[in-house]
Coordinates of C-alpha atoms and ligand atoms in Angstrom, one line a residue:
X10 CA 147.3 -62.0 -31.5
X11 CA 146.7 -58.3 -31.7
X12 CA 146.4 -55.4 -34.1
X13 CA 149.2 -52.9 -34.5
X14 CA 148.9 -50.5 -31.7
X15 CA 151.0 -48.0 -33.6
X16 CA 148.4 -47.6 -36.3
X17 CA 147.9 -43.9 -37.0
X18 CA 144.6 -42.1 -37.0
X19 CA 141.2 -42.6 -35.4
X20 CA 139.6 -46.0 -35.4
X21 CA 136.2 -45.9 -36.9
X22 CA 133.6 -48.5 -37.8
X23 CA 135.7 -49.6 -40.7
X24 CA 137.9 -51.2 -38.1
X25 CA 135.1 -53.3 -36.8
X26 CA 136.3 -56.8 -36.3
X27 CA 139.8 -55.7 -35.2
X28 CA 141.0 -57.8 -32.3
X29 CA 143.1 -56.0 -29.7
X30 CA 144.9 -57.4 -26.7
X31 CA 143.3 -54.7 -24.6
X32 CA 140.7 -51.9 -24.8
X33 CA 140.9 -49.3 -22.2
X34 CA 137.8 -47.1 -21.4
X35 CA 138.7 -43.6 -20.5
X36 CA 141.8 -41.4 -21.1
X37 CA 142.1 -39.7 -17.7
X38 CA 145.3 -40.3 -15.7
X39 CA 144.3 -44.0 -15.3
X40 CA 143.7 -44.7 -19.0
X41 CA 146.8 -42.8 -20.1
X42 CA 149.2 -44.7 -17.8
X43 CA 147.5 -48.0 -18.6
X44 CA 148.1 -47.4 -22.3
X45 CA 151.7 -46.6 -21.5
X46 CA 152.3 -49.8 -19.6
X47 CA 150.4 -52.0 -22.1
X48 CA 152.6 -50.6 -24.9
X49 CA 155.7 -51.2 -22.8
X50 CA 154.7 -54.8 -22.6
X51 CA 154.2 -55.0 -26.3
X52 CA 150.4 -55.5 -26.1
X53 CA 148.1 -54.0 -28.8
X54 CA 145.7 -51.6 -27.1
X55 CA 143.3 -48.7 -27.9
X56 CA 141.7 -46.3 -25.5
X57 CA 138.2 -44.9 -26.1
X58 CA 137.5 -41.5 -24.5
X59 CA 134.2 -39.7 -24.4
X60 CA 135.9 -36.3 -24.2
X61 CA 137.7 -34.4 -26.9
X62 CA 141.0 -34.6 -25.0
X63 CA 142.9 -36.4 -22.3
X64 CA 142.7 -35.6 -18.6
X65 CA 139.4 -37.1 -17.4
X66 CA 138.2 -35.2 -14.3
X67 CA 140.5 -32.4 -15.3
X68 CA 139.1 -32.2 -18.8
X69 CA 135.5 -31.9 -17.6
X70 CA 135.7 -30.0 -14.3
X71 CA 136.6 -26.5 -15.6
X72 CA 134.5 -24.5 -13.1
X73 CA 136.0 -21.4 -11.7
X74 CA 138.5 -22.1 -8.9
X75 CA 138.9 -25.8 -9.7
X76 CA 142.2 -27.0 -8.4
X77 CA 143.6 -30.1 -6.7
X78 CA 143.6 -30.3 -2.9
X79 CA 146.6 -32.7 -2.6
X80 CA 149.8 -30.8 -3.1
X81 CA 150.8 -30.8 -6.8
X82 CA 154.2 -32.1 -6.1
X83 CA 152.5 -35.3 -5.0
X84 CA 149.3 -35.1 -7.1
X85 CA 151.2 -36.2 -10.2
X86 CA 152.6 -39.3 -11.8
X87 CA 155.6 -40.9 -10.0
X88 CA 156.5 -43.5 -12.5
X89 CA 159.0 -41.4 -14.4
X90 CA 161.8 -39.7 -12.5
X91 CA 162.5 -37.7 -15.7
X92 CA 158.9 -36.5 -15.8
X93 CA 159.1 -35.5 -12.2
X94 CA 162.3 -33.5 -12.8
X95 CA 161.2 -31.7 -15.9
X96 CA 157.7 -30.6 -14.9
X97 CA 157.4 -27.5 -12.7
X98 CA 154.2 -26.8 -10.8
X99 CA 153.5 -23.2 -10.3
X100 CA 151.5 -23.4 -7.1
X101 CA 151.2 -25.6 -4.1
X102 CA 147.7 -26.6 -5.3
X103 CA 147.7 -26.1 -9.0
X104 CA 144.7 -24.9 -10.9
X105 CA 142.7 -27.0 -13.3
X106 CA 144.2 -25.5 -16.5
X107 CA 147.7 -26.4 -15.3
X108 CA 146.7 -30.0 -14.3
X109 CA 145.1 -30.4 -17.7
X110 CA 148.3 -29.0 -19.3
X111 CA 150.3 -31.6 -17.4
X112 CA 148.0 -34.4 -18.6
X113 CA 148.5 -33.1 -22.2
X114 CA 152.3 -32.9 -21.6
X115 CA 152.2 -36.6 -20.4
X116 CA 150.2 -37.6 -23.5
X117 CA 152.7 -35.9 -25.8
X118 CA 155.8 -36.9 -23.9
X119 CA 154.9 -40.6 -24.0
X120 CA 153.3 -40.4 -27.4
X121 CA 149.9 -41.6 -26.2
X122 CA 147.5 -39.7 -28.4
X123 CA 147.7 -42.0 -31.4
X124 CA 146.5 -44.8 -29.2
X125 CA 143.4 -42.9 -28.1
X126 CA 140.1 -42.5 -29.9
X127 CA 138.5 -39.3 -28.7
X128 CA 134.9 -38.1 -28.7
X129 CA 133.8 -41.7 -28.5
X130 CA 131.8 -43.1 -25.6
X131 CA 131.8 -46.8 -24.9
X132 CA 128.2 -48.0 -24.7
X133 CA 128.5 -51.7 -24.2
X134 CA 131.0 -54.4 -23.3
X135 CA 129.9 -58.1 -23.7
X136 CA 131.9 -61.2 -22.8
X137 CA 132.0 -64.0 -25.3
X138 CA 132.5 -67.2 -23.4
X139 CA 133.7 -69.3 -26.2
X140 CA 136.5 -67.0 -27.3
X141 CA 137.0 -65.5 -23.9
X142 CA 137.1 -62.0 -25.4
X143 CA 135.1 -58.8 -24.9
X144 CA 133.1 -57.1 -27.6
X145 CA 133.2 -53.4 -27.1
X146 CA 130.7 -51.1 -28.7
X147 CA 130.7 -47.3 -28.9
X148 CA 128.2 -44.5 -29.7
X149 CA 130.1 -44.0 -33.0
X150 CA 129.3 -47.5 -34.2
X151 CA 132.6 -49.1 -33.4
X152 CA 132.6 -52.8 -32.6
X153 CA 136.0 -54.1 -31.5
X154 CA 137.1 -57.3 -29.8
X155 CA 139.7 -57.5 -27.1
X156 CA 141.1 -60.1 -24.8
X157 CA 141.0 -57.6 -21.9
X158 CA 138.6 -54.8 -21.2
X159 CA 140.0 -52.2 -18.7
X160 CA 137.6 -49.7 -17.2
X161 CA 139.5 -46.5 -16.4
X162 CA 136.2 -44.6 -16.0
X163 CA 136.9 -42.6 -12.9
X164 CA 135.3 -42.5 -9.5
X165 CA 133.7 -39.1 -9.8
X166 CA 132.8 -38.8 -13.4
X167 CA 129.1 -39.3 -13.7
X168 CA 127.4 -36.0 -12.8
X169 CA 124.5 -36.1 -10.4
X170 CA 121.6 -34.0 -11.8
X171 CA 118.8 -34.1 -9.2
X172 CA 115.4 -34.2 -10.9
X173 CA 114.2 -30.8 -9.7
X174 CA 110.5 -30.1 -10.7
X175 CA 110.1 -27.6 -13.5
X176 CA 113.8 -27.6 -14.4
X177 CA 112.9 -27.3 -18.1
X178 CA 110.9 -24.1 -17.4
X179 CA 113.9 -22.1 -16.3
X180 CA 114.8 -19.6 -19.0
X181 CA 118.5 -19.1 -18.0
X182 CA 121.4 -21.5 -18.3
X183 CA 122.1 -24.2 -15.7
X184 CA 125.8 -25.2 -15.5
X185 CA 126.9 -28.4 -13.8
X186 CA 130.4 -28.0 -12.2
X187 CA 131.4 -31.4 -13.5
X188 CA 130.6 -30.5 -17.2
X189 CA 131.6 -26.9 -17.4
X190 CA 131.6 -25.1 -20.8
X191 CA 135.1 -25.1 -22.3
X192 CA 134.8 -21.5 -23.3
X193 CA 134.2 -20.5 -19.6
X194 CA 131.3 -18.5 -18.2
X195 CA 131.3 -14.8 -17.5
X196 CA 129.0 -14.1 -14.5
X197 CA 129.8 -10.4 -14.5
X198 CA 126.7 -8.4 -13.5
X199 CA 124.5 -11.5 -13.2
X200 CA 122.2 -12.8 -10.5
X201 CA 123.5 -16.3 -9.8
X202 CA 122.2 -19.2 -7.8
X203 CA 124.5 -22.0 -6.6
X204 CA 123.0 -25.4 -5.5
X205 CA 125.3 -27.4 -3.2
X206 CA 128.1 -26.7 -0.8
X207 CA 130.6 -29.6 -1.5
X208 CA 134.2 -29.2 -2.8
X209 CA 133.1 -28.0 -6.2
X210 CA 130.9 -25.3 -4.7
X211 CA 133.4 -24.3 -2.1
X212 CA 136.1 -23.7 -4.7
X213 CA 133.8 -21.9 -7.2
X214 CA 131.7 -19.7 -4.9
X215 CA 134.4 -17.2 -3.9
X216 CA 135.3 -16.7 -7.6
X217 CA 131.7 -16.5 -8.8
X218 CA 131.1 -13.9 -6.1
X219 CA 133.8 -11.7 -7.5
X220 CA 131.9 -11.4 -10.8
X221 CA 128.2 -11.8 -9.9
X222 CA 125.9 -8.9 -9.0
X223 CA 124.1 -11.2 -6.6
X224 CA 125.0 -14.7 -5.5
X225 CA 122.6 -17.0 -3.6
X226 CA 123.9 -20.3 -2.3
X227 CA 121.4 -23.1 -1.5
X228 CA 122.8 -25.2 1.3
X229 CA 121.3 -28.6 2.3
X230 CA 124.2 -29.7 4.6
X231 CA 126.8 -27.3 6.0
X232 CA 130.4 -28.3 5.0
X233 CA 133.6 -28.7 6.9
X234 CA 136.3 -26.8 5.1
X235 CA 139.9 -25.9 6.0
X236 CA 141.9 -23.1 4.4
X237 CA 144.3 -24.1 1.6
X238 CA 146.8 -21.3 2.2
X239 CA 147.7 -21.9 -1.4
X240 CA 150.9 -20.3 -2.6
X241 CA 153.2 -19.9 -5.6
X242 CA 156.1 -22.3 -5.6
X243 CA 159.5 -20.6 -6.0
X244 CA 162.3 -22.1 -8.1
X245 CA 164.3 -22.5 -5.0
X246 CA 161.5 -24.5 -3.3
X247 CA 161.1 -26.7 -6.4
X248 CA 164.8 -27.3 -6.6
X249 CA 165.0 -28.4 -3.0
X250 CA 161.9 -30.6 -3.3
X251 CA 163.2 -32.3 -6.4
X252 CA 166.6 -32.9 -5.0
X253 CA 165.2 -36.1 -3.4
X254 CA 161.9 -36.6 -5.2
X255 CA 162.1 -40.4 -5.0
X256 CA 162.2 -40.3 -1.2
X257 CA 159.1 -38.1 -1.1
X258 CA 157.3 -40.5 -3.4
X259 CA 158.4 -43.5 -1.2
X260 CA 157.2 -41.7 1.9
X261 CA 153.9 -41.0 0.2
X262 CA 153.3 -44.6 -0.7
X263 CA 153.8 -45.6 2.9
X264 CA 150.9 -43.3 4.0
X265 CA 147.3 -44.4 4.5
X266 CA 146.4 -41.6 2.2
X267 CA 149.0 -42.3 -0.5
X268 CA 150.4 -38.8 0.1
X269 CA 152.8 -37.5 2.6
X270 CA 152.1 -34.9 5.3
X271 CA 153.0 -34.2 8.9
X272 CA 150.8 -36.1 11.2
X273 CA 150.6 -36.8 14.8
X274 CA 149.5 -40.3 15.8
X275 CA 148.8 -39.4 19.4
X276 CA 145.2 -39.5 20.5
X277 CA 143.4 -36.1 20.9
X278 CA 141.7 -37.4 24.0
X279 CA 145.0 -37.9 25.9
X280 CA 146.0 -34.2 25.3
X281 CA 145.2 -31.4 27.7
X282 CA 142.8 -28.8 26.3
X283 CA 145.3 -26.0 25.9
X284 CA 147.7 -28.4 24.2
X285 CA 145.0 -29.5 21.8
X286 CA 144.1 -26.0 20.9
X287 CA 147.7 -25.2 20.2
X288 CA 148.0 -28.4 18.1
X289 CA 144.8 -27.6 16.1
X290 CA 145.9 -24.0 15.6
X291 CA 149.3 -25.1 14.2
X292 CA 147.5 -27.7 11.9
X293 CA 145.0 -25.0 10.8
X294 CA 147.9 -22.7 9.9
X295 CA 149.4 -25.5 7.8
X296 CA 145.9 -25.9 6.3
X297 CA 144.5 -28.4 3.8
X298 CA 143.5 -32.0 4.2
X299 CA 146.5 -32.6 6.6
X300 CA 144.5 -30.7 9.3
X301 CA 142.9 -34.1 10.0
X302 CA 146.3 -35.4 10.9
X303 CA 146.4 -33.2 14.0
X304 CA 145.7 -36.3 16.1
X305 CA 145.4 -40.1 15.4
X306 CA 142.0 -40.8 16.8
X307 CA 139.9 -38.0 15.1
X308 CA 138.1 -40.3 12.7
X309 CA 137.7 -43.1 15.2
X310 CA 136.5 -41.6 18.5
X311 CA 133.5 -39.4 18.4
X312 CA 134.6 -37.6 21.6
X313 CA 138.0 -36.8 19.9
X314 CA 136.2 -35.7 16.8
X315 CA 134.0 -33.3 18.8
X316 CA 137.2 -31.5 19.9
X317 CA 138.3 -30.7 16.3
X318 CA 134.7 -29.9 15.3
X319 CA 134.4 -27.4 18.1
X320 CA 137.7 -25.8 17.1
X321 CA 136.6 -25.5 13.4
X322 CA 133.2 -24.1 14.3
X323 CA 135.0 -21.4 16.3
X324 CA 137.0 -20.5 13.2
X325 CA 133.8 -20.2 11.2
X326 CA 132.2 -18.0 13.8
X327 CA 135.3 -15.8 13.8
X328 CA 135.3 -15.4 10.1
X329 CA 131.6 -14.9 9.3
X330 CA 130.3 -11.6 10.7
X331 CA 126.6 -12.2 10.6
X332 CA 125.9 -14.6 13.5
X333 CA 122.8 -16.2 11.9
X334 CA 124.8 -17.0 8.7
X335 CA 127.7 -18.2 10.7
X336 CA 125.4 -20.6 12.6
X337 CA 124.0 -21.9 9.4
X338 CA 127.5 -22.5 8.1
X339 CA 128.6 -24.5 11.1
X340 CA 128.2 -28.2 10.4
X341 CA 126.6 -30.4 13.0
X342 CA 127.9 -33.7 11.7
X343 CA 131.2 -35.5 12.3
X344 CA 134.2 -33.5 11.2
X345 CA 135.6 -35.0 8.0
X346 CA 132.8 -37.5 7.8
X347 CA 132.0 -36.4 4.3
X348 CA 135.0 -35.6 2.1
X349 CA 136.8 -32.7 3.8
X350 CA 136.9 -29.5 1.7
X351 CA 139.8 -27.2 1.2
X352 CA 139.1 -23.6 0.4
X353 CA 140.4 -20.1 -0.3
X354 CA 138.1 -17.5 1.3
X355 CA 135.0 -19.6 1.3
X356 CA 133.6 -18.6 4.6
X357 CA 134.7 -14.9 4.2
X358 CA 132.7 -14.8 1.0
X359 CA 129.5 -14.7 3.1
X360 CA 130.6 -11.3 4.5
X361 CA 130.1 -9.7 1.1
X362 CA 126.8 -7.8 0.9
X363 CA 125.7 -9.4 -2.3
X364 CA 126.2 -13.0 -1.1
X365 CA 123.3 -14.8 0.6
X366 CA 122.9 -18.3 2.1
X367 CA 119.6 -20.1 1.9
X368 CA 119.0 -23.1 4.1
X369 CA 117.3 -25.9 2.2
X370 CA 117.9 -28.6 4.9
X371 CA 114.3 -28.6 6.2
X372 CA 112.5 -27.0 3.3
X373 CA 114.1 -28.4 0.1
X374 CA 114.2 -26.7 -3.3
X375 CA 110.6 -27.1 -4.4
X376 CA 110.9 -26.3 -8.1
X377 CA 112.5 -24.4 -10.8
X378 CA 110.4 -21.6 -12.3
X379 CA 110.9 -19.7 -15.5
X380 CA 112.8 -17.0 -13.5
X381 CA 114.6 -19.0 -10.9
X382 CA 114.1 -21.3 -7.9
X383 CA 111.3 -21.7 -5.3
X384 CA 112.0 -22.6 -1.7
X385 CA 109.5 -22.6 1.1
X386 CA 107.1 -20.5 -1.0
X387 CA 109.7 -17.9 -1.9
X388 CA 110.9 -17.4 -5.5
X389 CA 114.5 -16.5 -6.0
X390 CA 115.2 -15.0 -9.4
X391 CA 118.4 -15.7 -11.3
X392 CA 120.1 -15.1 -14.7
X393 CA 122.1 -18.4 -14.3
X394 CA 122.2 -21.4 -11.9
X395 CA 125.2 -23.4 -11.0
X396 CA 124.5 -27.0 -10.1
X397 CA 127.3 -28.1 -7.8
X398 CA 125.4 -31.3 -7.0
X399 CA 128.3 -33.7 -7.4
X400 CA 128.4 -37.2 -8.8
X401 CA 127.0 -40.7 -8.8
X402 CA 130.2 -41.7 -7.2
X403 CA 132.2 -44.9 -7.7
X404 CA 129.7 -46.9 -9.7
X405 CA 128.0 -44.1 -11.8
X406 CA 130.3 -44.4 -14.7
X407 CA 129.9 -48.2 -14.8
X408 CA 126.1 -47.8 -14.9
X409 CA 126.4 -45.9 -18.1
X410 CA 127.9 -48.9 -19.9
X411 CA 125.9 -52.0 -20.6
X412 CA 128.4 -54.6 -19.2
X413 CA 127.4 -58.2 -19.7
X414 CA 129.5 -61.0 -18.3
X415 CA 129.4 -64.8 -18.1
X416 CA 125.9 -66.4 -18.5
X417 CA 124.5 -63.1 -19.8
X418 CA 124.5 -61.5 -16.3
X419 CA 125.0 -57.7 -16.3
X420 CA 127.2 -55.8 -13.9
X421 CA 124.2 -53.7 -13.0
X422 CA 122.3 -56.8 -11.9
X423 CA 125.2 -58.1 -9.9
X424 CA 125.7 -54.7 -8.2
X425 CA 122.1 -54.0 -7.5
X426 CA 122.6 -54.2 -3.7
X427 CA 126.0 -52.4 -4.0
X428 CA 129.3 -53.0 -5.9
X429 CA 131.0 -56.4 -5.4
X430 CA 134.6 -56.7 -6.4
X431 CA 137.8 -58.4 -5.4
X432 CA 140.3 -55.7 -4.4
X433 CA 138.4 -53.2 -6.5
X434 CA 140.2 -54.7 -9.5
X435 CA 137.8 -57.3 -10.9
X436 CA 134.4 -58.9 -10.3
X437 CA 133.5 -62.5 -10.3
X438 CA 131.5 -63.5 -13.4
X439 CA 133.3 -60.9 -15.5
X440 CA 136.5 -62.6 -16.6
X441 CA 139.3 -60.4 -18.1
X442 CA 137.4 -57.2 -17.1
X443 CA 139.4 -55.0 -14.9
X444 CA 138.7 -51.8 -13.1
X445 CA 141.2 -49.1 -12.1
X446 CA 140.4 -47.7 -8.7
X447 CA 137.2 -49.6 -8.6
X448 CA 134.9 -49.8 -5.6
X449 CA 136.6 -51.8 -2.9
X450 CA 140.0 -50.2 -3.4
X451 CA 141.4 -47.2 -1.6
X452 CA 140.7 -45.0 -4.7
X453 CA 139.1 -41.7 -3.4
X454 CA 140.5 -42.2 0.1
X455 CA 144.0 -42.1 -1.3
X456 CA 145.7 -39.6 -3.5
X457 CA 144.0 -40.6 -6.8
X458 CA 147.1 -40.6 -9.0
X459 CA 149.0 -42.9 -6.5
X460 CA 146.1 -45.2 -6.3
X461 CA 145.8 -45.3 -10.1
X462 CA 149.5 -46.0 -10.6
X463 CA 149.5 -48.9 -8.2
X464 CA 146.4 -50.5 -9.9
X465 CA 147.9 -50.0 -13.4
X466 CA 151.2 -51.5 -12.4
X467 CA 149.5 -54.5 -10.7
X468 CA 147.4 -55.0 -13.8
X469 CA 150.3 -54.7 -16.2
X470 CA 152.2 -57.3 -14.1
X471 CA 149.2 -59.5 -14.1
X472 CA 148.7 -59.4 -17.8
X473 CA 152.4 -59.9 -18.4
X474 CA 152.2 -63.0 -16.2
X475 CA 149.2 -64.3 -18.1
X476 CA 151.0 -64.0 -21.3
X477 CA 154.1 -65.8 -19.9
X478 CA 152.0 -68.8 -18.8
X479 CA 149.6 -68.7 -21.7
X480 CA 146.5 -68.1 -19.6
X481 CA 143.4 -67.1 -21.5
X482 CA 141.3 -65.6 -18.7
X483 CA 141.4 -64.5 -15.1
X484 CA 138.5 -64.1 -12.7
X485 CA 138.2 -63.8 -9.0
X486 CA 136.5 -66.6 -7.1
X487 CA 133.1 -65.9 -5.5
X488 CA 134.4 -66.9 -2.1
X489 CA 137.4 -64.5 -2.2
X490 CA 135.3 -61.7 -3.5
X491 CA 132.7 -62.2 -0.8
X492 CA 135.5 -62.2 1.8
X493 CA 136.9 -59.0 0.4
X494 CA 133.6 -57.2 0.2
X495 CA 133.0 -58.2 3.9
X496 CA 136.4 -57.0 4.9
X497 CA 135.9 -53.6 3.1
X498 CA 132.6 -53.3 5.0
X499 CA 134.0 -54.4 8.3
X500 CA 136.9 -51.9 8.1
X501 CA 134.6 -49.1 7.3
X502 CA 132.6 -49.6 10.5
X503 CA 135.8 -48.8 12.4
X504 CA 135.8 -45.3 11.0
X505 CA 133.4 -42.5 11.9
X506 CA 133.3 -41.9 8.1
X507 CA 130.8 -44.7 7.8
X508 CA 128.3 -42.9 10.1
X509 CA 127.0 -40.1 8.0
X510 CA 125.3 -39.7 4.6
X511 CA 127.7 -39.0 1.8
X512 CA 128.7 -40.1 -1.6
X513 CA 131.2 -42.5 0.0
X514 CA 128.1 -44.6 0.9
X515 CA 126.1 -43.7 -2.1
X516 CA 123.3 -41.9 -0.3
X517 CA 123.7 -38.7 -2.2
X518 CA 121.7 -40.4 -4.9
X519 CA 118.1 -41.3 -4.0
X520 CA 117.4 -45.0 -4.1
X521 CA 121.0 -46.2 -4.0
X522 CA 121.8 -48.9 -1.5
X523 CA 123.9 -47.7 1.4
X524 CA 127.3 -49.3 1.1
X525 CA 130.7 -47.8 2.1
X526 CA 132.4 -48.2 -1.3
X527 CA 136.1 -47.3 -1.0
X528 CA 138.5 -49.3 1.0
X529 CA 139.3 -47.4 4.2
X530 CA 142.0 -49.7 5.7
X531 CA 144.8 -47.5 4.4
X532 CA 146.8 -47.5 1.1
X533 CA 149.9 -49.4 2.3
X534 CA 147.7 -52.1 3.9
X535 CA 145.9 -52.5 0.6
X536 CA 149.1 -52.5 -1.4
X537 CA 150.5 -55.2 0.8
X538 CA 147.4 -57.3 0.2
X539 CA 147.7 -56.9 -3.6
X540 CA 151.4 -57.8 -3.4
X541 CA 150.6 -60.9 -1.4
X542 CA 147.9 -61.9 -3.9
X543 CA 150.4 -61.7 -6.7
X544 CA 153.3 -63.3 -4.8
X545 CA 151.0 -66.2 -4.0
X546 CA 150.3 -66.9 -7.7
X547 CA 147.2 -64.7 -7.9
X548 CA 145.5 -66.2 -4.9
X549 CA 141.8 -65.5 -5.0
X550 CA 141.8 -65.5 -8.8
X551 CA 141.3 -68.4 -11.2
X552 CA 143.5 -68.4 -14.2
X553 CA 142.3 -70.5 -17.1
X554 CA 143.6 -71.5 -20.5
X555 CA 146.2 -73.5 -22.3
X556 CA 149.2 -73.2 -20.1
X557 CA 152.3 -73.1 -22.3
X558 CA 154.3 -76.3 -22.2
X559 CA 157.4 -75.8 -20.0
X560 CA 156.3 -72.2 -19.1
X561 CA 157.7 -71.1 -15.8
X562 CA 155.2 -68.8 -14.1
X563 CA 157.1 -65.5 -13.9
X564 CA 155.2 -63.4 -11.4
X565 CA 156.4 -59.9 -12.1
X566 CA 156.3 -57.5 -9.3
X567 CA 156.7 -53.8 -9.9
X568 CA 159.5 -53.1 -7.5
X569 CA 158.3 -49.7 -6.3
X570 CA 155.2 -51.1 -4.8
X571 CA 157.1 -53.2 -2.3
X572 CA 156.1 -51.2 0.7
X573 CA 159.3 -49.7 2.2
X574 CA 159.0 -51.2 5.6
X575 CA 161.5 -48.9 7.2
X576 CA 159.5 -45.7 6.9
X577 CA 156.4 -45.4 9.1
X578 CA 154.2 -47.9 7.4
X579 CA 150.7 -48.0 8.7
X580 CA 150.3 -51.6 9.6
X581 CA 147.1 -53.7 9.8
X582 CA 147.6 -53.6 13.6
X583 CA 147.5 -49.8 13.5
X584 CA 144.2 -50.0 11.6
X585 CA 142.8 -52.5 14.1
X586 CA 144.0 -50.3 17.0
X587 CA 142.2 -47.3 15.3
X588 CA 145.4 -45.3 14.9
X589 CA 145.3 -44.3 11.3
X590 CA 144.6 -40.7 10.4
X591 CA 142.8 -41.5 7.2
X592 CA 142.1 -38.3 5.3
Ligands
N01_620 O1 129.9 -32.9 -4.9 P1 129.4 -33.3 -3.4 P2 131.2 -32.1 -5.4 N1 119.2 -30.1 -3.2 O2 128.6 -34.5 -3.6 C1 124.2 -30.8 -2.7 C2 136.0 -34.3 -5.5 N2 136.3 -32.9 -5.8 O3 131.2 -32.0 -6.8 O4 125.5 -32.7 1.3 C3 120.1 -29.4 -2.6 O5 130.5 -33.2 -2.5 C4 124.8 -31.7 -1.6 O6 124.1 -31.6 -0.4 P3 124.2 -32.8 0.7 C5 136.0 -34.5 -4.0 O7 136.4 -35.8 -3.7 C6 137.5 -32.6 -5.4 O8 131.3 -30.8 -4.6 O9 124.0 -34.1 -0.1 N3 121.4 -29.7 -2.5 C7 126.2 -31.2 -1.6 O10 126.3 -30.0 -0.8 C8 134.5 -34.2 -3.6 O11 134.1 -34.7 -2.4 C9 137.9 -31.3 -5.6 O12 123.1 -32.5 1.6 C10 121.8 -30.8 -3.2 C11 126.5 -30.8 -3.0 O13 125.2 -30.7 -3.7 C12 133.8 -34.9 -4.8 O14 134.6 -34.6 -5.9 C13 137.0 -30.3 -6.1 C14 120.9 -31.6 -3.9 C15 127.3 -31.9 -3.7 O15 128.5 -32.0 -3.1 C16 132.4 -34.3 -5.1 O16 132.4 -32.9 -4.9 C17 135.7 -30.8 -6.5 C18 119.6 -31.2 -3.9 N4 118.6 -32.0 -4.5 C19 135.4 -32.1 -6.3 N5 121.6 -32.7 -4.4 C20 139.2 -30.9 -5.2 O17 139.4 -29.9 -4.4 C21 122.9 -32.5 -4.0 N6 123.0 -31.4 -3.3 C22 140.3 -31.7 -5.6

């Protein structure tokens, strides 16, 4: 079976009828690595990508100031030691153009482009029960068949555009941070309004403020943010870091977050106040997401969380000169409950005379007008508006594709009350359909690229096994899926993260069911579970099809995902004892 995956040139409707081993949807880091692994196994595969290039998130999110907030040395592929050694990151947290350049380098280095069809959005995927194949359709008229359909569609890739009244009346441009114009935007001399204060806003506001004549930020919920203390990486630093890169990668895989940083597992509540202040100050000076690793109980005990929240509020009040603005910027909710932000000069930007903060927590944005925005009866006039309003997270990209499984049931119907998956990899009723970092997996709570690699390796091993034994389809059982969904939910209730409204629980989008979507039990705990499932002959899954005579099941097992038990593994017991500094 299978078409030639080495065929040159874009696939167009002329190829309708072609049968592939696998179709991958999306050419971000997940789709790229999946293609690489599929090819390595000798499977025929094509990737459909809506964008004009590789990179996914980093292809679309080109807003000013966009950069990663996991250190670049770790926010990168780890599957190739040569790649690790040859690529040099210029900054601790590299900017979007450099991450996109890295994605392009990977595409070239591993010759991935010829397997990707760009500017083509998958619109539908339909399972055919008799042939156990998927029919995949695109907005360019392609209709191709594949044994496996792999959704590498991203967790934060469907922009959220709130339906503001009168939005079509506004005469200026409205830019969404998640779909930024490729040619860039020059705000010099303009009056600019920014809606939202999440990570995208926090990164872009200080840069927009440098250009704009007037900048007004509309804040619905104040945001916790920690300084990045970003810096250039010197050749000496890179040389030292790369001297034992595999060890760094192994340590990262053993972390609940999938990336390595210093953390202190002691409880904040057992420390004396002066000791805590010293600890928080040191952690603040290191900056970034690891600030949450100052103590082990910060996301489990509200009283502990109050101590770090008080510390961070003091920092905001020290930075922001106008007391009323400082108070507005001080969040009231649990520290780190929503995704923690990492900034460069965010709070200090409000000291600039042309930057203004408008509270829309009690009086929401009423409407757009021809000239700007109206809040509480006041019209704010703008030349341009930036909508930093985030994404329909985790499930939004799935909703854009009409996915129909066994018995004609759609994924949208099945997920009406919230996503249901086994391990965030597959969903009962949708045989041979896989997700990379789907809901129910650590995904956004781990370093995304690590989470992606682990899923892709697991899938590649699974597909290789199926070929060895001649299995035609694989699907989770309802009972195992239900148990996993329940476990994902149970574990989330241990964390304070489940207590507030955020995109983790879907409540940033009106009408969505409130479900904590990512798996918060910790990356290594999850990896161990995936390993067990595979070692036990894919327990929880049903494999069907003509088993080859005399075929010995050859469960593969990508070696590097054997959790290295000798280095500070966060165990299930640690999760149960609420001693996991999940970032
Ligand atoms: O989106 P968000 P984002 N009226 O959902 C506000 C990753 N990321 O694009 O909080 C007024 O966090 C909304 O208000 P509220 C990262 O995982 C990473 O910034 O719902 N305001 C909020 O302030 C991140 O968490 C990086 O009350 C409205 C904002 O819009 C995730 O992507 C950089 C509104 C949306 O914030 C999403 O971040 C960027 C309305 N009707 C993103 N609707 C890195 O640093 C929404 N808002 C790696």
